[in-house]
Amino acid sequence: LQITVLGTPAEEQGGGKIDLINAGAFDGLDVVFMAHPSQENAAYLPDVAEHDVTVKYYGKASHAAAYPWEGVNALDAAVLAYNNLSVLRQQMKPTWRVHGVIKNGGVKPNIIPSYTELEFYLRAPSMKDLCVLTEKVENCFRSAAVATGCKVEIKGGENDYYNVLPNKSLQKVYKENGKKLGIEFISEDCISNGLSGSTDFGNVTFVVPGLHPYFYIGSDALNHTEQYTEAAGSQNAQFYALRTAKALAMTALDVIFKPGLLEEVREDFRQVKLKEEGQINPV
C-alpha cells in the first residue's frame, strides 16, 4: 500500500501534469484524486478539452498618412481574424468556446503595423469536437492573412488539455462520504446541463482512474476574480477545504478496504475511455 502526495504545478499555463505523465509520475497508481474550489459542491463537473493557439501576422510598415498604399497592414489581419471568429460563432455548437486577445496591435498610429499577435483558447467537450473546432478557427486566421496580403504563423500550445473523464463508482462513494460530513451537492441536472473550465487533470484521467470534485469555499464570488482570490485566502475557506480533504481521504480508504470497489472503478475507467475513443457506441 502506498499513498503519494504529488505536487502538480502549471495547471494554468503549460500543463505540468502532462509533463509528469510523460515522465512516468502516474505509472503504477490505481486512482488519483484532486479537488478544485468553486461556487458549489459537485463530485464531477464536465471540464472540457482545451487548445491554446498563438497567431502572428507579418505585414509591411509604411507611413500611414504619406504612403499607406506601400504598407501591408498586420493590424487589419488581426481585426479581420477577430471578426471572422465572431461570424463563426453563429455556427458553433452551444458547448464550444473560443476566446482570446490581441496581444500586439502595432507601435504608433502613424505607422502601418507590420506585426500583430493574438492569443486564443479553444474549448470543446471532447478531443474529437476540439479537432473540428480547431480546424474551423485556423481557417478564420488564414483567411484574414489572404485578405490583407500578410503572412501568418499559427502555433498551437505545447500541450492540449483533455476533458476530464467521469468515474461513477468513485463519484458515488465520494458523495456518500461528503454527505456524512455535511456537504450538500448540486443536482445531477445542474451537472449535465453545465460546463466548467479546463484542466490538465483531464489528461491524467485518460491514463489512470481519477476523481476531480469541486467544492464550495463559503463565497459566491466567481473563480479568477479578485473577490475569489480574497475569499480563497480567508479563514472561512479553510473549513471547506479541510472538509473536502477529509471526504477524499475517506474515499481513498474505501478504495483500499471495500471489497470489489477498485475493480468497479477500473471497469468504469475502461468503459468511459472506450466510449471517448469512439470504440463503442454511446449508451
Short mmCIF file of C-alpha atoms in Angstrom, two decimals:
data_model
loop_
_atom_site.label_atom_id
_atom_site.label_comp_id
_atom_site.label_asym_id
_atom_site.label_seq_id
_atom_site.Cartn_x
_atom_site.Cartn_y
_atom_site.Cartn_z
CA LEU A 1 0.00 0.00 0.00
CA GLN A 2 1.35 3.41 -0.96
CA ILE A 3 -0.27 6.84 -0.88
CA THR A 4 1.50 9.57 -2.84
CA VAL A 5 1.04 13.30 -2.36
CA LEU A 6 2.16 14.75 -5.67
CA GLY A 7 2.64 18.44 -6.35
CA THR A 8 1.48 19.20 -9.90
CA PRO A 9 2.22 22.80 -10.89
CA ALA A 10 1.41 24.82 -14.01
CA GLU A 11 -2.26 23.91 -14.50
CA GLU A 12 -3.00 27.42 -15.77
CA GLN A 13 -0.08 27.62 -18.17
CA GLY A 14 1.82 24.76 -19.75
CA GLY A 15 0.18 21.68 -18.24
CA GLY A 16 2.57 20.44 -15.57
CA LYS A 17 0.59 17.24 -15.05
CA ILE A 18 1.11 16.33 -18.70
CA ASP A 19 4.86 16.61 -18.26
CA LEU A 20 4.56 14.43 -15.18
CA ILE A 21 2.54 11.85 -17.13
CA ASN A 22 5.28 11.72 -19.76
CA ALA A 23 7.90 11.39 -17.02
CA GLY A 24 6.09 8.36 -15.54
CA ALA A 25 4.90 10.04 -12.33
CA PHE A 26 1.48 8.35 -12.54
CA ASP A 27 2.75 4.90 -13.53
CA GLY A 28 1.57 2.15 -11.22
CA LEU A 29 -1.11 4.22 -9.47
CA ASP A 30 -4.61 2.76 -9.05
CA VAL A 31 -6.54 6.01 -8.57
CA VAL A 32 -5.75 9.73 -8.46
CA PHE A 33 -7.71 12.38 -6.53
CA MET A 34 -7.72 16.16 -6.85
CA ALA A 35 -10.22 18.79 -5.68
CA HIS A 36 -10.82 22.27 -7.08
CA PRO A 37 -12.52 25.24 -5.37
CA SER A 38 -15.74 26.53 -6.90
CA GLN A 39 -19.14 28.08 -6.11
CA GLU A 40 -20.79 24.74 -5.38
CA ASN A 41 -20.13 21.17 -4.32
CA ALA A 42 -20.04 18.55 -7.08
CA ALA A 43 -18.41 15.15 -7.30
CA TYR A 44 -17.91 15.84 -11.01
CA LEU A 45 -18.27 18.72 -13.44
CA PRO A 46 -17.75 18.39 -17.21
CA ASP A 47 -14.33 20.02 -17.56
CA VAL A 48 -13.74 20.37 -21.28
CA ALA A 49 -10.85 19.82 -23.67
CA GLU A 50 -8.76 22.91 -24.45
CA HIS A 51 -6.26 24.00 -27.11
CA ASP A 52 -4.10 27.13 -26.96
CA VAL A 53 -3.13 28.92 -30.16
CA THR A 54 -0.88 31.91 -30.83
CA VAL A 55 -1.28 33.68 -34.17
CA LYS A 56 1.28 36.09 -35.61
CA TYR A 57 0.70 38.27 -38.68
CA TYR A 58 3.60 39.75 -40.61
CA GLY A 59 2.97 42.70 -42.92
CA LYS A 60 4.99 45.70 -44.10
CA ALA A 61 5.42 49.01 -42.30
CA SER A 62 4.83 52.32 -44.05
CA HIS A 63 3.82 55.88 -43.19
CA ALA A 64 0.09 55.74 -42.55
CA ALA A 65 -0.53 59.26 -43.92
CA ALA A 66 2.06 59.76 -46.68
CA TYR A 67 2.40 56.27 -48.18
CA PRO A 68 -0.34 53.96 -46.83
CA TRP A 69 -0.52 52.06 -50.14
CA GLU A 70 3.06 50.90 -49.60
CA GLY A 71 2.15 49.11 -46.40
CA VAL A 72 0.71 45.69 -45.67
CA ASN A 73 -1.42 46.12 -42.56
CA ALA A 74 -0.96 43.37 -39.98
CA LEU A 75 -3.49 45.01 -37.67
CA ASP A 76 -6.14 44.70 -40.38
CA ALA A 77 -5.38 40.97 -40.45
CA ALA A 78 -5.79 40.72 -36.68
CA VAL A 79 -9.09 42.62 -36.75
CA LEU A 80 -10.39 40.51 -39.63
CA ALA A 81 -9.44 37.34 -37.78
CA TYR A 82 -11.29 38.53 -34.68
CA ASN A 83 -14.35 39.37 -36.76
CA ASN A 84 -14.14 36.07 -38.66
CA LEU A 85 -14.37 34.27 -35.33
CA SER A 86 -17.36 36.40 -34.34
CA VAL A 87 -19.14 35.29 -37.52
CA LEU A 88 -18.15 31.67 -36.91
CA ARG A 89 -19.95 31.78 -33.55
CA GLN A 90 -23.28 31.60 -35.40
CA GLN A 91 -22.39 28.06 -36.48
CA MET A 92 -20.62 26.98 -33.31
CA LYS A 93 -22.15 24.34 -31.06
CA PRO A 94 -23.50 25.72 -27.76
CA THR A 95 -20.82 23.76 -25.91
CA TRP A 96 -17.90 25.23 -27.87
CA ARG A 97 -15.92 28.19 -26.57
CA VAL A 98 -13.46 30.49 -28.39
CA HIS A 99 -11.96 33.43 -26.52
CA GLY A 100 -8.80 35.47 -26.89
CA VAL A 101 -6.96 38.76 -27.00
CA ILE A 102 -4.87 40.87 -29.37
CA LYS A 103 -1.53 40.90 -27.55
CA ASN A 104 0.27 43.17 -30.03
CA GLY A 105 -1.60 45.61 -32.25
CA GLY A 106 1.18 47.80 -33.63
CA VAL A 107 3.51 50.55 -32.43
CA LYS A 108 2.24 54.03 -33.44
CA PRO A 109 -0.91 55.31 -35.14
CA ASN A 110 1.11 56.89 -37.96
CA ILE A 111 2.86 53.60 -38.84
CA ILE A 112 1.11 50.84 -40.75
CA PRO A 113 1.57 47.89 -38.35
CA SER A 114 3.97 45.31 -39.74
CA TYR A 115 3.39 42.82 -36.90
CA THR A 116 0.45 41.76 -34.73
CA GLU A 117 -0.10 38.86 -32.38
CA LEU A 118 -3.21 37.18 -31.00
CA GLU A 119 -3.66 34.51 -28.35
CA PHE A 120 -6.79 32.35 -28.21
CA TYR A 121 -8.11 29.44 -26.17
CA LEU A 122 -10.40 26.90 -27.86
CA ARG A 123 -12.61 24.61 -25.80
CA ALA A 124 -14.96 21.71 -26.58
CA PRO A 125 -16.46 18.84 -24.56
CA SER A 126 -14.27 16.17 -26.24
CA MET A 127 -11.00 15.91 -28.11
CA LYS A 128 -12.93 14.85 -31.21
CA ASP A 129 -15.00 18.05 -31.14
CA LEU A 130 -11.92 20.11 -30.32
CA CYS A 131 -10.19 18.93 -33.51
CA VAL A 132 -13.20 20.06 -35.58
CA LEU A 133 -13.32 23.42 -33.83
CA THR A 134 -9.57 23.95 -34.23
CA GLU A 135 -9.74 23.46 -38.00
CA LYS A 136 -12.58 25.97 -38.32
CA VAL A 137 -10.78 28.56 -36.19
CA GLU A 138 -7.49 28.18 -38.03
CA ASN A 139 -9.33 28.78 -41.32
CA CYS A 140 -10.52 32.09 -39.86
CA PHE A 141 -6.93 33.06 -39.11
CA ARG A 142 -5.61 32.02 -42.53
CA SER A 143 -8.35 33.76 -44.49
CA ALA A 144 -7.53 37.05 -42.73
CA ALA A 145 -3.95 36.71 -43.94
CA VAL A 146 -5.07 36.09 -47.53
CA ALA A 147 -7.42 39.08 -47.48
CA THR A 148 -4.72 41.50 -46.29
CA GLY A 149 -1.66 40.06 -48.01
CA CYS A 150 0.03 39.27 -44.72
CA LYS A 151 2.00 36.19 -43.84
CA VAL A 152 0.61 34.22 -40.92
CA GLU A 153 2.18 31.91 -38.36
CA ILE A 154 -0.17 29.71 -36.31
CA LYS A 155 1.35 27.88 -33.38
CA GLY A 156 -0.52 25.60 -31.02
CA GLY A 157 0.29 25.31 -27.33
CA GLU A 158 2.81 22.78 -26.13
CA ASN A 159 0.11 20.63 -24.51
CA ASP A 160 -3.60 20.20 -25.18
CA TYR A 161 -5.80 19.66 -22.13
CA TYR A 162 -8.11 16.65 -22.39
CA ASN A 163 -11.64 16.60 -20.99
CA VAL A 164 -11.96 15.05 -17.54
CA LEU A 165 -13.37 11.52 -17.76
CA PRO A 166 -16.04 10.75 -15.14
CA ASN A 167 -15.83 7.72 -12.90
CA LYS A 168 -19.26 6.97 -11.48
CA SER A 169 -18.02 4.48 -8.89
CA LEU A 170 -15.59 6.98 -7.36
CA GLN A 171 -18.14 9.79 -7.59
CA LYS A 172 -20.80 7.70 -5.80
CA VAL A 173 -18.51 6.83 -2.90
CA TYR A 174 -17.19 10.40 -2.62
CA LYS A 175 -20.73 11.79 -2.44
CA GLU A 176 -21.67 9.27 0.26
CA ASN A 177 -18.67 10.32 2.32
CA GLY A 178 -19.22 14.00 1.67
CA LYS A 179 -22.83 13.83 2.83
CA LYS A 180 -21.68 12.24 6.09
CA LEU A 181 -19.59 15.38 6.64
CA GLY A 182 -22.46 17.74 5.83
CA ILE A 183 -21.57 18.52 2.20
CA GLU A 184 -24.62 19.42 0.10
CA PHE A 185 -24.12 18.54 -3.56
CA ILE A 186 -25.75 20.15 -6.59
CA SER A 187 -28.26 18.09 -8.59
CA GLU A 188 -27.39 15.81 -11.50
CA ASP A 189 -29.38 18.12 -13.81
CA CYS A 190 -27.09 21.02 -12.92
CA ILE A 191 -24.09 18.86 -13.72
CA SER A 192 -25.36 17.54 -17.06
CA ASN A 193 -26.54 20.96 -18.26
CA GLY A 194 -23.50 22.90 -17.16
CA LEU A 195 -19.95 23.44 -18.34
CA SER A 196 -16.80 24.09 -16.42
CA GLY A 197 -13.29 25.17 -17.33
CA SER A 198 -10.35 23.07 -18.43
CA THR A 199 -7.60 21.33 -16.51
CA ASP A 200 -4.57 19.17 -17.21
CA PHE A 201 -6.09 16.72 -14.74
CA GLY A 202 -8.19 15.64 -17.71
CA ASN A 203 -5.06 14.14 -19.27
CA VAL A 204 -4.46 12.23 -16.05
CA THR A 205 -7.93 10.66 -16.24
CA PHE A 206 -7.04 9.16 -19.61
CA VAL A 207 -4.17 7.14 -18.07
CA VAL A 208 -5.49 6.30 -14.57
CA PRO A 209 -8.95 6.40 -12.95
CA GLY A 210 -9.45 9.84 -11.43
CA LEU A 211 -11.77 11.82 -9.19
CA HIS A 212 -11.95 15.61 -9.61
CA PRO A 213 -14.64 17.07 -7.33
CA TYR A 214 -15.40 20.77 -6.89
CA PHE A 215 -16.06 22.33 -3.52
CA TYR A 216 -17.74 25.46 -2.16
CA ILE A 217 -15.47 27.77 -0.15
CA GLY A 218 -18.11 29.92 1.54
CA SER A 219 -18.32 32.60 -1.14
CA ASP A 220 -20.46 33.24 -4.20
CA ALA A 221 -17.64 35.11 -5.95
CA LEU A 222 -16.65 33.72 -9.35
CA ASN A 223 -13.33 31.99 -9.97
CA HIS A 224 -10.45 34.02 -11.41
CA THR A 225 -11.66 37.29 -9.91
CA GLU A 226 -10.12 39.48 -7.22
CA GLN A 227 -13.07 38.72 -4.97
CA TYR A 228 -12.48 34.97 -5.27
CA THR A 229 -8.78 35.37 -4.55
CA GLU A 230 -9.67 37.18 -1.33
CA ALA A 231 -12.28 34.59 -0.40
CA ALA A 232 -9.90 31.68 -1.03
CA GLY A 233 -7.39 33.12 1.41
CA SER A 234 -9.92 33.70 4.17
CA GLN A 235 -10.14 31.66 7.35
CA ASN A 236 -13.68 30.68 6.43
CA ALA A 237 -12.48 28.89 3.29
CA GLN A 238 -10.11 26.68 5.28
CA PHE A 239 -13.01 24.82 6.87
CA TYR A 240 -14.44 23.87 3.46
CA ALA A 241 -11.05 22.88 2.06
CA LEU A 242 -10.28 20.64 5.04
CA ARG A 243 -13.74 19.07 4.88
CA THR A 244 -13.19 18.23 1.23
CA ALA A 245 -9.77 16.77 2.00
CA LYS A 246 -11.37 14.57 4.65
CA ALA A 247 -14.01 13.34 2.19
CA LEU A 248 -11.25 12.47 -0.28
CA ALA A 249 -9.32 10.62 2.43
CA MET A 250 -12.42 8.63 3.38
CA THR A 251 -12.91 7.74 -0.29
CA ALA A 252 -9.32 6.57 -0.53
CA LEU A 253 -9.87 4.30 2.46
CA ASP A 254 -12.96 2.87 0.78
CA VAL A 255 -10.95 2.07 -2.35
CA ILE A 256 -8.39 0.29 -0.21
CA PHE A 257 -10.70 -1.67 2.08
CA LYS A 258 -14.08 -2.14 0.35
CA PRO A 259 -14.08 -5.49 -1.49
CA GLY A 260 -14.62 -5.14 -5.21
CA LEU A 261 -14.66 -1.33 -5.30
CA LEU A 262 -11.31 -0.93 -7.02
CA GLU A 263 -12.34 -3.34 -9.78
CA GLU A 264 -15.58 -1.40 -10.27
CA VAL A 265 -13.54 1.80 -10.58
CA ARG A 266 -11.25 0.15 -13.13
CA GLU A 267 -14.20 -1.13 -15.17
CA ASP A 268 -15.79 2.34 -15.23
CA PHE A 269 -12.47 3.71 -16.43
CA ARG A 270 -12.21 1.14 -19.22
CA GLN A 271 -15.76 1.70 -20.45
CA VAL A 272 -15.64 5.51 -20.38
CA LYS A 273 -12.27 5.58 -22.10
CA LEU A 274 -13.51 3.22 -24.83
CA LYS A 275 -16.56 5.40 -25.35
CA GLU A 276 -14.41 8.52 -25.52
CA GLU A 277 -12.15 6.97 -28.11
CA GLY A 278 -15.16 6.02 -30.23
CA GLN A 279 -14.60 2.26 -29.98
CA ILE A 280 -18.08 1.54 -28.63
CA ASN A 281 -21.42 3.15 -29.36
CA PRO A 282 -22.74 5.71 -26.86
CA VAL A 283 -25.33 4.33 -24.44
#
